[in-house]
């Protein structure tokens, strides 16, 4: 049986762990609020960008100067997966569920005879994927979380545009955790290049469509707008992922705090029992010692 | 929608900067400035670095610098998607000068055409910003 002293030390150590997890939960909660606000604030731009793209795409139609970023370059061979994870751990299944989805996707694409390249945004994704897909990872971008701004997302977008122009990939897909609620994040796979215009209820603004004038012409605006849209899409994914990460960390830390509490209770019970047993034994020793006289 | 007004919206990737009903907006289009009054023909334009003037109640109520972006105009609204937007009275001279210096440095160190083009764009934007700060 454990000695009293070792039990006391155990309790103390679990208690200090609990303090840490509780503090981390608080921090995650406040970061989550900020991340959510940011995601909220970025939404109007994305919405309007999409509206503009839709009317542009419908007016360009299948027209002659169709742009590769919009319709693809005719190939379907090299797939680029952009995997958005966090730089830090201690956030439950946040990163593992994402890398699992990525692995499945890689297997699926390879089976279909495609070549796969992986771009990791976030350190944890690289760490986990390196084990069996090390040769596919072309690069990792770290430290996105600190001071995440549109500029960073746009930089990645420009890099993708350049890579696409150099035919380093044919199809780009982003894999990220979409924020659903604090306890639930949904792994989302979204195609970035060629850009898919969401088919939305045409009745909604059919009256407004196709009567726009453009300055300069459609193709030039599209050529300008599409790379920027790439940045916007990535920015949106990064914001979602960040909110999800904080949500996941919050619930993971909440669980850890609760588990530590349970453990302390169990250990305390054990400690008290042991203490009583020791006292009882001492009394018996004294009594039987006196009787023997 | 308020009668006789244009719904003016200015959004940057990070947030919605303005959303008001005004009399007229003058936007720096890529091929010349254009004014938007209620009932303007539907229209999409690229923007160049310049200043958006917001007119309301017979005077200019807001002057905002935009680096680049796009404007979408319909009969009742004018939506500007700006890459970067700063109100004129909040441009910080010292900061802009620092940006110019940095962009010049980037331009000098540019290793390939892409980097050079990006640095040039940054430099042009920063210079345009400075020109308006002085005015």
Short mmCIF file of C-alpha atoms in Angstrom, two decimals:
data_model
loop_
_atom_site.label_atom_id
_atom_site.label_comp_id
_atom_site.label_asym_id
_atom_site.label_seq_id
_atom_site.Cartn_x
_atom_site.Cartn_y
_atom_site.Cartn_z
CA UNK A 1 0.00 0.00 0.00
CA UNK A 2 1.17 3.48 -0.87
CA UNK A 3 2.65 5.41 1.95
CA UNK A 4 1.00 8.51 3.31
CA UNK A 5 3.76 10.69 2.04
CA UNK A 6 3.64 9.44 -1.53
CA UNK A 7 -0.14 9.93 -1.59
CA UNK A 8 0.22 13.47 -0.35
CA UNK A 9 2.72 14.21 -3.10
CA UNK A 10 0.46 12.68 -5.74
CA UNK A 11 -2.46 14.82 -4.66
CA UNK A 12 -0.37 17.91 -4.74
CA UNK A 13 0.92 17.22 -8.23
CA UNK A 14 -2.53 16.47 -9.66
CA UNK A 15 -3.84 19.64 -8.08
CA UNK A 16 -1.22 21.76 -9.77
CA UNK A 17 -1.94 20.09 -13.11
CA UNK A 18 -5.57 20.92 -12.60
CA UNK A 19 -4.68 24.54 -12.04
CA UNK A 20 -2.84 24.62 -15.33
CA UNK A 21 -5.62 23.00 -17.33
CA UNK A 22 -8.15 25.32 -15.78
CA UNK A 23 -6.08 28.34 -16.73
CA UNK A 24 -5.65 27.02 -20.26
CA UNK A 25 -9.37 26.60 -20.56
CA UNK A 26 -9.91 30.21 -19.57
CA UNK A 27 -7.33 31.42 -22.07
CA UNK A 28 -8.86 29.30 -24.83
CA UNK A 29 -12.29 30.69 -24.01
CA UNK A 30 -11.19 34.27 -24.39
CA UNK A 31 -9.20 33.50 -27.54
CA UNK A 32 -12.20 31.71 -28.93
CA UNK A 33 -14.34 34.77 -28.48
CA UNK A 34 -11.82 36.88 -30.33
CA UNK A 35 -11.44 34.35 -33.12
CA UNK A 36 -15.19 34.18 -33.55
CA UNK A 37 -15.47 37.94 -33.75
CA UNK A 38 -12.81 38.02 -36.41
CA UNK A 39 -14.46 35.30 -38.44
CA UNK A 40 -17.71 37.21 -38.15
CA UNK A 41 -16.07 40.44 -39.30
CA UNK A 42 -14.49 38.82 -42.33
CA UNK A 43 -17.74 37.40 -43.58
CA UNK A 44 -19.18 40.47 -45.39
CA UNK A 45 -16.17 40.74 -47.68
CA UNK A 46 -16.27 37.08 -48.61
CA UNK A 47 -19.99 37.24 -49.28
CA UNK A 48 -19.72 40.25 -51.54
CA UNK A 49 -16.71 38.86 -53.30
CA UNK A 50 -18.67 35.74 -54.06
CA UNK A 51 -21.63 37.70 -55.33
CA UNK A 52 -19.39 39.64 -57.65
CA UNK A 53 -17.65 36.50 -58.85
CA UNK A 54 -20.96 34.85 -59.56
CA UNK A 55 -22.20 37.65 -61.75
CA UNK A 56 -18.82 37.85 -63.47
CA UNK A 57 -18.63 34.13 -64.08
CA UNK A 58 -22.15 33.99 -65.42
CA UNK A 59 -21.49 36.88 -67.74
CA UNK A 60 -18.22 35.45 -68.99
CA UNK A 61 -19.92 32.09 -69.33
CA UNK A 62 -18.04 29.60 -71.44
CA UNK A 63 -16.64 32.54 -73.39
CA UNK A 64 -13.40 32.44 -75.31
CA UNK A 65 -10.98 33.93 -72.78
CA UNK A 66 -11.84 31.50 -70.01
CA UNK A 67 -9.25 31.71 -67.27
CA UNK A 68 -7.33 28.70 -65.95
CA UNK A 69 -8.00 29.69 -62.34
CA UNK A 70 -11.71 29.47 -63.06
CA UNK A 71 -12.02 26.54 -65.43
CA UNK A 72 -8.80 24.64 -64.69
CA UNK A 73 -5.91 24.01 -67.02
CA UNK A 74 -7.49 20.96 -68.58
CA UNK A 75 -5.46 18.51 -66.51
CA UNK A 76 -6.41 16.52 -63.48
CA UNK A 77 -3.14 14.90 -62.59
CA UNK A 78 -1.41 16.67 -59.75
CA UNK A 79 -3.54 17.42 -56.72
CA UNK A 80 -2.37 19.84 -54.09
CA UNK A 81 -3.82 19.43 -50.61
CA UNK A 82 -3.56 22.40 -48.29
CA UNK A 83 -3.85 21.12 -44.76
CA UNK A 84 -4.75 23.66 -42.10
CA UNK A 85 -3.81 22.60 -38.57
CA UNK A 86 -2.58 24.34 -35.45
CA UNK A 87 0.98 24.96 -34.35
CA UNK A 88 0.28 23.76 -30.84
CA UNK A 89 -1.20 20.67 -29.36
CA UNK A 90 -3.35 20.09 -26.28
CA UNK A 91 -6.53 20.59 -28.21
CA UNK A 92 -8.11 17.15 -28.20
CA UNK A 93 -8.76 15.50 -31.51
CA UNK A 94 -8.50 18.74 -33.46
CA UNK A 95 -5.36 17.89 -35.41
CA UNK A 96 -5.70 14.12 -35.49
CA UNK A 97 -9.15 14.17 -37.04
CA UNK A 98 -7.87 16.51 -39.72
CA UNK A 99 -4.82 14.46 -40.54
CA UNK A 100 -6.94 11.33 -40.60
CA UNK A 101 -9.21 12.92 -43.19
CA UNK A 102 -6.14 14.00 -45.13
CA UNK A 103 -4.68 10.49 -45.12
CA UNK A 104 -7.95 9.08 -46.41
CA UNK A 105 -8.02 11.65 -49.15
CA UNK A 106 -4.42 10.98 -50.12
CA UNK A 107 -5.12 7.25 -50.32
CA UNK A 108 -8.20 7.88 -52.41
CA UNK A 109 -6.39 10.17 -54.84
CA UNK A 110 -3.39 7.89 -55.15
CA UNK A 111 -5.65 4.95 -55.87
CA UNK A 112 -7.27 6.93 -58.65
CA UNK A 113 -3.84 7.45 -60.16
CA UNK A 114 -3.31 11.08 -59.23
CA UNK A 115 -0.13 12.58 -57.95
CA UNK A 116 -0.50 14.27 -54.57
CA UNK A 117 1.38 17.16 -53.04
CA UNK A 118 0.78 18.49 -49.56
CA UNK A 119 1.22 22.00 -48.25
CA UNK A 120 0.96 22.18 -44.47
CA UNK A 121 -0.26 25.31 -42.76
CA UNK A 122 0.59 24.69 -39.12
CA UNK A 123 3.25 22.60 -37.47
CA UNK A 124 1.11 19.81 -36.02
CA UNK A 125 -0.18 18.71 -39.40
CA UNK A 126 3.34 18.31 -40.68
CA UNK A 127 4.43 16.41 -37.57
CA UNK A 128 1.62 13.93 -37.96
CA UNK A 129 1.71 13.54 -41.72
CA UNK A 130 5.47 13.23 -41.87
CA UNK A 131 5.25 9.70 -40.58
CA UNK A 132 3.86 8.21 -43.75
CA UNK A 133 3.66 10.98 -46.31
CA UNK A 134 6.97 12.72 -45.79
CA UNK A 135 7.81 12.62 -49.49
CA UNK A 136 4.57 14.37 -50.46
CA UNK A 137 4.96 17.39 -48.22
CA UNK A 138 6.36 20.21 -50.29
CA UNK A 139 6.44 22.85 -47.59
CA UNK A 140 5.18 23.90 -44.19
CA UNK A 141 4.12 27.36 -43.15
CA UNK A 142 4.35 27.95 -39.43
CA UNK A 143 3.45 30.77 -37.13
CA UNK A 144 0.31 31.73 -38.99
CA UNK A 145 -1.65 32.03 -35.79
CA UNK A 146 0.28 34.91 -34.38
CA UNK A 147 -1.22 38.12 -35.67
CA UNK A 148 -3.21 36.42 -38.38
CA UNK A 149 -4.19 39.03 -40.91
CA UNK A 150 -5.41 39.04 -44.45
CA UNK A 151 -1.90 39.85 -45.64
CA UNK A 152 -0.63 36.43 -44.59
CA UNK A 153 -3.48 34.61 -46.28
CA UNK A 154 -3.02 36.69 -49.39
CA UNK A 155 0.66 35.81 -49.46
CA UNK A 156 -0.22 32.12 -49.51
CA UNK A 157 -2.81 32.83 -52.18
CA UNK A 158 -0.23 34.57 -54.34
CA UNK A 159 2.13 31.70 -53.87
CA UNK A 160 -0.55 29.28 -55.03
CA UNK A 161 -1.28 31.44 -58.04
CA UNK A 162 2.38 31.42 -58.97
CA UNK A 163 2.63 27.67 -58.47
CA UNK A 164 -0.44 27.13 -60.58
CA UNK A 165 0.95 29.35 -63.31
CA UNK A 166 4.12 27.24 -63.25
CA UNK A 167 1.95 24.09 -63.59
CA UNK A 168 3.14 22.68 -60.30
CA UNK A 169 -0.37 21.44 -59.63
CA UNK A 170 -3.67 21.11 -61.48
CA UNK A 171 -6.21 21.00 -58.69
CA UNK A 172 -5.90 22.58 -55.25
CA UNK A 173 -8.04 21.60 -52.31
CA UNK A 174 -8.00 23.00 -48.79
CA UNK A 175 -8.73 20.79 -45.81
CA UNK A 176 -9.64 22.53 -42.58
CA UNK A 177 -11.79 22.35 -39.48
CA UNK A 178 -14.95 24.36 -39.78
CA UNK A 179 -16.29 25.80 -36.57
CA UNK A 180 -19.71 24.42 -35.76
CA UNK A 181 -19.86 24.85 -32.02
CA UNK A 182 -17.47 24.78 -29.10
CA UNK A 183 -17.71 21.03 -28.85
CA UNK A 184 -17.97 20.21 -32.50
CA UNK A 185 -15.69 20.92 -35.42
CA UNK A 186 -16.38 19.61 -38.87
CA UNK A 187 -13.56 18.61 -41.18
CA UNK A 188 -14.26 20.42 -44.42
CA UNK A 189 -12.76 19.78 -47.82
CA UNK A 190 -13.08 22.64 -50.25
CA UNK A 191 -11.75 22.98 -53.75
CA UNK A 192 -9.89 26.21 -54.42
CA UNK A 193 -8.45 25.79 -57.91
CA UNK A 194 -10.17 25.68 -60.28
CA UNK A 195 -12.65 27.83 -58.45
CA UNK A 196 -16.13 26.41 -58.14
CA UNK A 197 -18.86 28.98 -58.26
CA UNK A 198 -21.51 27.89 -55.84
CA UNK A 199 -24.74 27.25 -57.66
CA UNK A 200 -27.10 29.32 -55.63
CA UNK A 201 -30.81 29.77 -56.14
CA UNK A 202 -30.81 31.70 -59.39
CA UNK A 203 -34.26 33.06 -58.67
CA UNK A 204 -32.96 35.18 -55.79
CA UNK A 205 -31.24 37.83 -57.86
CA UNK A 206 -31.93 36.70 -61.38
CA UNK A 207 -33.25 40.14 -62.16
CA UNK A 208 -29.90 41.74 -61.38
CA UNK A 209 -27.76 39.21 -63.15
CA UNK A 210 -26.13 39.53 -66.51
CA UNK A 211 -26.94 43.17 -66.95
CA UNK A 212 -23.75 44.47 -65.38
CA UNK A 213 -21.35 46.55 -67.34
CA UNK A 214 -17.67 46.04 -66.72
CA UNK A 215 -14.72 48.33 -66.66
CA UNK A 216 -12.17 47.18 -67.78
CA UNK A 217 -13.73 44.14 -69.45
CA UNK A 218 -14.89 40.97 -67.67
CA UNK A 219 -11.79 38.96 -68.32
CA UNK A 220 -9.44 41.56 -66.98
CA UNK A 221 -11.45 42.02 -63.81
CA UNK A 222 -11.72 38.28 -63.36
CA UNK A 223 -7.99 37.87 -63.84
CA UNK A 224 -7.55 40.38 -61.04
CA UNK A 225 -10.32 39.10 -58.85
CA UNK A 226 -9.57 35.37 -58.90
CA UNK A 227 -6.14 35.45 -57.25
CA UNK A 228 -7.52 37.78 -54.63
CA UNK A 229 -10.45 35.49 -54.10
CA UNK A 230 -8.00 32.69 -53.45
CA UNK A 231 -6.56 34.76 -50.61
CA UNK A 232 -10.05 35.43 -49.28
CA UNK A 233 -10.95 31.74 -49.30
CA UNK A 234 -7.75 30.84 -47.50
CA UNK A 235 -8.26 33.62 -44.99
CA UNK A 236 -11.75 32.35 -44.29
CA UNK A 237 -10.48 28.81 -43.80
CA UNK A 238 -7.72 30.00 -41.47
CA UNK A 239 -10.18 31.97 -39.36
CA UNK A 240 -12.56 29.02 -39.13
CA UNK A 241 -9.71 26.73 -38.22
CA UNK A 242 -8.52 29.08 -35.53
CA UNK A 243 -11.92 29.36 -33.93
CA UNK A 244 -12.24 25.58 -34.08
CA UNK A 245 -8.86 25.10 -32.50
CA UNK A 246 -9.72 27.28 -29.54
CA UNK A 247 -13.08 25.58 -29.20
CA UNK A 248 -11.45 22.16 -29.26
CA UNK A 249 -8.82 23.22 -26.77
CA UNK A 250 -11.45 24.67 -24.49
CA UNK A 251 -13.46 21.46 -24.31
CA UNK A 252 -10.33 19.31 -24.05
CA UNK A 253 -9.10 21.39 -21.14
CA UNK A 254 -12.53 21.33 -19.55
CA UNK A 255 -12.42 17.53 -19.64
CA UNK A 256 -8.91 17.47 -18.27
CA UNK A 257 -9.90 19.73 -15.39
CA UNK A 258 -12.84 17.49 -14.58
CA UNK A 259 -10.71 14.35 -14.74
CA UNK A 260 -8.13 15.91 -12.44
CA UNK A 261 -10.94 16.72 -9.99
CA UNK A 262 -12.11 13.11 -10.00
CA UNK A 263 -8.58 11.90 -9.49
CA UNK A 264 -8.06 14.22 -6.55
CA UNK A 265 -11.24 12.94 -4.93
CA UNK A 266 -10.16 9.35 -5.35
CA UNK A 267 -6.70 10.02 -4.03
CA UNK A 268 -8.02 11.96 -1.05
CA UNK A 269 -10.32 9.10 -0.12
CA UNK A 270 -7.43 6.70 -0.40
CA UNK A 271 -5.26 8.99 1.70
CA UNK A 272 -7.80 9.26 4.50
CA UNK A 273 -8.36 5.52 4.57
CA UNK A 274 -4.65 4.89 4.80
CA UNK A 275 -4.30 7.46 7.54
CA UNK A 276 -7.03 5.79 9.60
CA UNK A 277 -5.52 2.38 9.05
CA UNK A 278 -2.20 3.62 10.33
CA UNK A 279 -3.80 5.10 13.44
CA UNK A 280 -5.78 1.93 14.11
CA UNK A 281 -2.68 -0.16 13.78
CA UNK A 282 -0.77 2.01 16.22
CA UNK A 283 -3.57 1.79 18.79
CA UNK A 284 -3.65 -1.99 18.47
CA UNK A 285 0.08 -2.10 18.97
CA UNK A 286 -0.12 0.00 22.12
CA UNK A 287 -3.08 -1.92 23.57
CA UNK A 288 -1.63 -5.35 22.92
CA UNK A 289 1.69 -4.11 24.30
CA UNK A 290 -0.04 -3.04 27.55
CA UNK A 291 -1.90 -6.33 27.81
CA UNK A 292 1.25 -8.33 27.50
CA UNK A 293 2.62 -6.75 30.67
CA UNK B 1 -33.44 51.72 -48.77
CA UNK B 2 -33.88 55.44 -48.23
CA UNK B 3 -35.32 57.28 -51.22
CA UNK B 4 -32.87 59.28 -53.26
CA UNK B 5 -29.87 57.77 -51.52
CA UNK B 6 -27.21 55.28 -52.40
CA UNK B 7 -26.38 52.52 -49.96
CA UNK B 8 -22.66 52.79 -49.69
CA UNK B 9 -20.70 49.87 -48.30
CA UNK B 10 -16.97 49.69 -47.83
CA UNK B 11 -15.48 46.34 -46.86
CA UNK B 12 -11.94 45.21 -46.33
CA UNK B 13 -11.03 41.53 -46.05
CA UNK B 14 -10.87 41.88 -42.31
CA UNK B 15 -14.08 43.76 -41.63
CA UNK B 16 -16.98 45.90 -42.75
CA UNK B 17 -15.73 49.49 -42.59
CA UNK B 18 -18.78 51.48 -43.54
CA UNK B 19 -22.39 50.89 -44.42
CA UNK B 20 -24.47 54.02 -44.81
CA UNK B 21 -27.03 55.66 -47.05
CA UNK B 22 -25.53 58.72 -48.75
CA UNK B 23 -26.26 61.13 -51.62
CA UNK B 24 -23.31 60.33 -53.83
CA UNK B 25 -20.03 58.43 -53.84
CA UNK B 26 -17.06 59.24 -56.07
CA UNK B 27 -14.90 56.18 -56.65
CA UNK B 28 -11.44 56.01 -58.25
CA UNK B 29 -12.03 53.48 -61.03
CA UNK B 30 -9.19 51.86 -62.93
CA UNK B 31 -10.19 53.83 -66.01
CA UNK B 32 -11.12 57.09 -64.34
CA UNK B 33 -13.08 58.31 -61.36
CA UNK B 34 -16.80 57.82 -61.43
CA UNK B 35 -19.62 59.17 -59.34
CA UNK B 36 -22.44 56.96 -58.18
CA UNK B 37 -25.87 58.48 -57.74
CA UNK B 38 -29.09 56.57 -57.05
CA UNK B 39 -30.27 54.74 -60.16
CA UNK B 40 -26.82 54.22 -61.58
CA UNK B 41 -26.60 51.49 -64.20
CA UNK B 42 -25.34 48.13 -62.84
CA UNK B 43 -21.63 48.17 -63.15
CA UNK B 44 -18.51 46.40 -61.89
CA UNK B 45 -15.15 48.09 -61.96
CA UNK B 46 -11.60 47.55 -60.81
CA UNK B 47 -10.12 50.33 -58.70
CA UNK B 48 -6.80 52.08 -58.68
CA UNK B 49 -5.09 53.63 -55.66
CA UNK B 50 -7.00 56.79 -54.88
CA UNK B 51 -9.57 58.46 -52.68
CA UNK B 52 -13.24 57.69 -52.29
CA UNK B 53 -15.29 60.80 -51.63
CA UNK B 54 -18.56 60.32 -49.84
CA UNK B 55 -21.02 63.16 -50.44
CA UNK B 56 -23.98 63.65 -48.18
CA UNK B 57 -26.14 66.65 -47.42
CA UNK B 58 -24.32 68.86 -49.92
CA UNK B 59 -20.83 68.33 -48.56
CA UNK B 60 -18.09 65.74 -48.49
CA UNK B 61 -18.57 63.74 -45.30
CA UNK B 62 -15.82 61.16 -45.69
CA UNK B 63 -12.63 60.84 -47.64
CA UNK B 64 -11.10 57.39 -47.62
CA UNK B 65 -7.94 56.21 -49.30
CA UNK B 66 -8.13 52.80 -50.99
CA UNK B 67 -5.07 50.97 -52.28
CA UNK B 68 -6.85 48.73 -54.76
CA UNK B 69 -9.97 46.67 -55.05
CA UNK B 70 -13.26 46.43 -56.85
CA UNK B 71 -16.54 48.28 -56.87
CA UNK B 72 -19.93 46.81 -57.57
CA UNK B 73 -22.66 49.27 -58.42
CA UNK B 74 -26.34 48.56 -58.79
CA UNK B 75 -29.27 50.93 -59.02
CA UNK B 76 -29.53 51.20 -55.27
CA UNK B 77 -26.16 50.36 -53.82
CA UNK B 78 -22.46 50.81 -54.23
CA UNK B 79 -20.23 48.18 -52.70
CA UNK B 80 -16.50 48.70 -52.56
CA UNK B 81 -14.22 45.75 -51.84
CA UNK B 82 -10.96 47.36 -50.86
CA UNK B 83 -7.63 45.67 -50.38
CA UNK B 84 -6.63 48.35 -47.96
CA UNK B 85 -8.61 51.35 -46.79
CA UNK B 86 -7.54 54.28 -44.60
CA UNK B 87 -9.52 57.44 -43.88
CA UNK B 88 -7.49 60.41 -45.14
CA UNK B 89 -7.34 62.12 -41.76
CA UNK B 90 -5.86 59.02 -40.21
CA UNK B 91 -2.88 58.55 -42.49
CA UNK B 92 0.30 58.55 -40.49
CA UNK B 93 3.07 60.31 -42.40
CA UNK B 94 5.94 58.69 -40.51
CA UNK B 95 4.50 55.23 -40.95
CA UNK B 96 3.95 55.71 -44.66
CA UNK B 97 7.50 56.91 -45.11
CA UNK B 98 8.70 53.82 -43.35
CA UNK B 99 6.63 51.70 -45.70
CA UNK B 100 8.15 53.40 -48.70
CA UNK B 101 11.63 52.77 -47.36
CA UNK B 102 10.81 49.13 -46.76
CA UNK B 103 9.30 48.70 -50.21
CA UNK B 104 12.36 50.29 -51.79
CA UNK B 105 14.55 47.88 -49.90
CA UNK B 106 12.41 44.94 -51.01
CA UNK B 107 12.62 46.14 -54.57
CA UNK B 108 16.37 46.26 -54.42
CA UNK B 109 16.62 42.78 -52.87
CA UNK B 110 14.02 41.21 -55.14
CA UNK B 111 15.36 37.90 -56.41
CA UNK B 112 12.93 37.29 -59.25
CA UNK B 113 10.30 39.02 -61.36
CA UNK B 114 7.50 38.04 -59.06
CA UNK B 115 9.07 39.55 -56.00
CA UNK B 116 9.98 42.60 -57.98
CA UNK B 117 6.43 43.07 -59.22
CA UNK B 118 5.10 42.71 -55.71
CA UNK B 119 7.58 45.19 -54.29
CA UNK B 120 6.80 47.64 -57.06
CA UNK B 121 3.12 47.39 -56.32
CA UNK B 122 3.74 47.96 -52.62
CA UNK B 123 5.91 50.95 -53.43
CA UNK B 124 3.30 52.49 -55.75
CA UNK B 125 0.61 52.09 -53.12
CA UNK B 126 2.77 53.61 -50.41
CA UNK B 127 3.68 56.55 -52.65
CA UNK B 128 0.07 57.19 -53.55
CA UNK B 129 -0.74 57.13 -49.87
CA UNK B 130 1.95 59.68 -49.14
CA UNK B 131 0.76 61.97 -51.92
CA UNK B 132 -2.67 62.08 -50.32
CA UNK B 133 -1.28 62.56 -46.86
CA UNK B 134 0.43 65.71 -48.06
CA UNK B 135 -2.58 67.14 -49.83
#
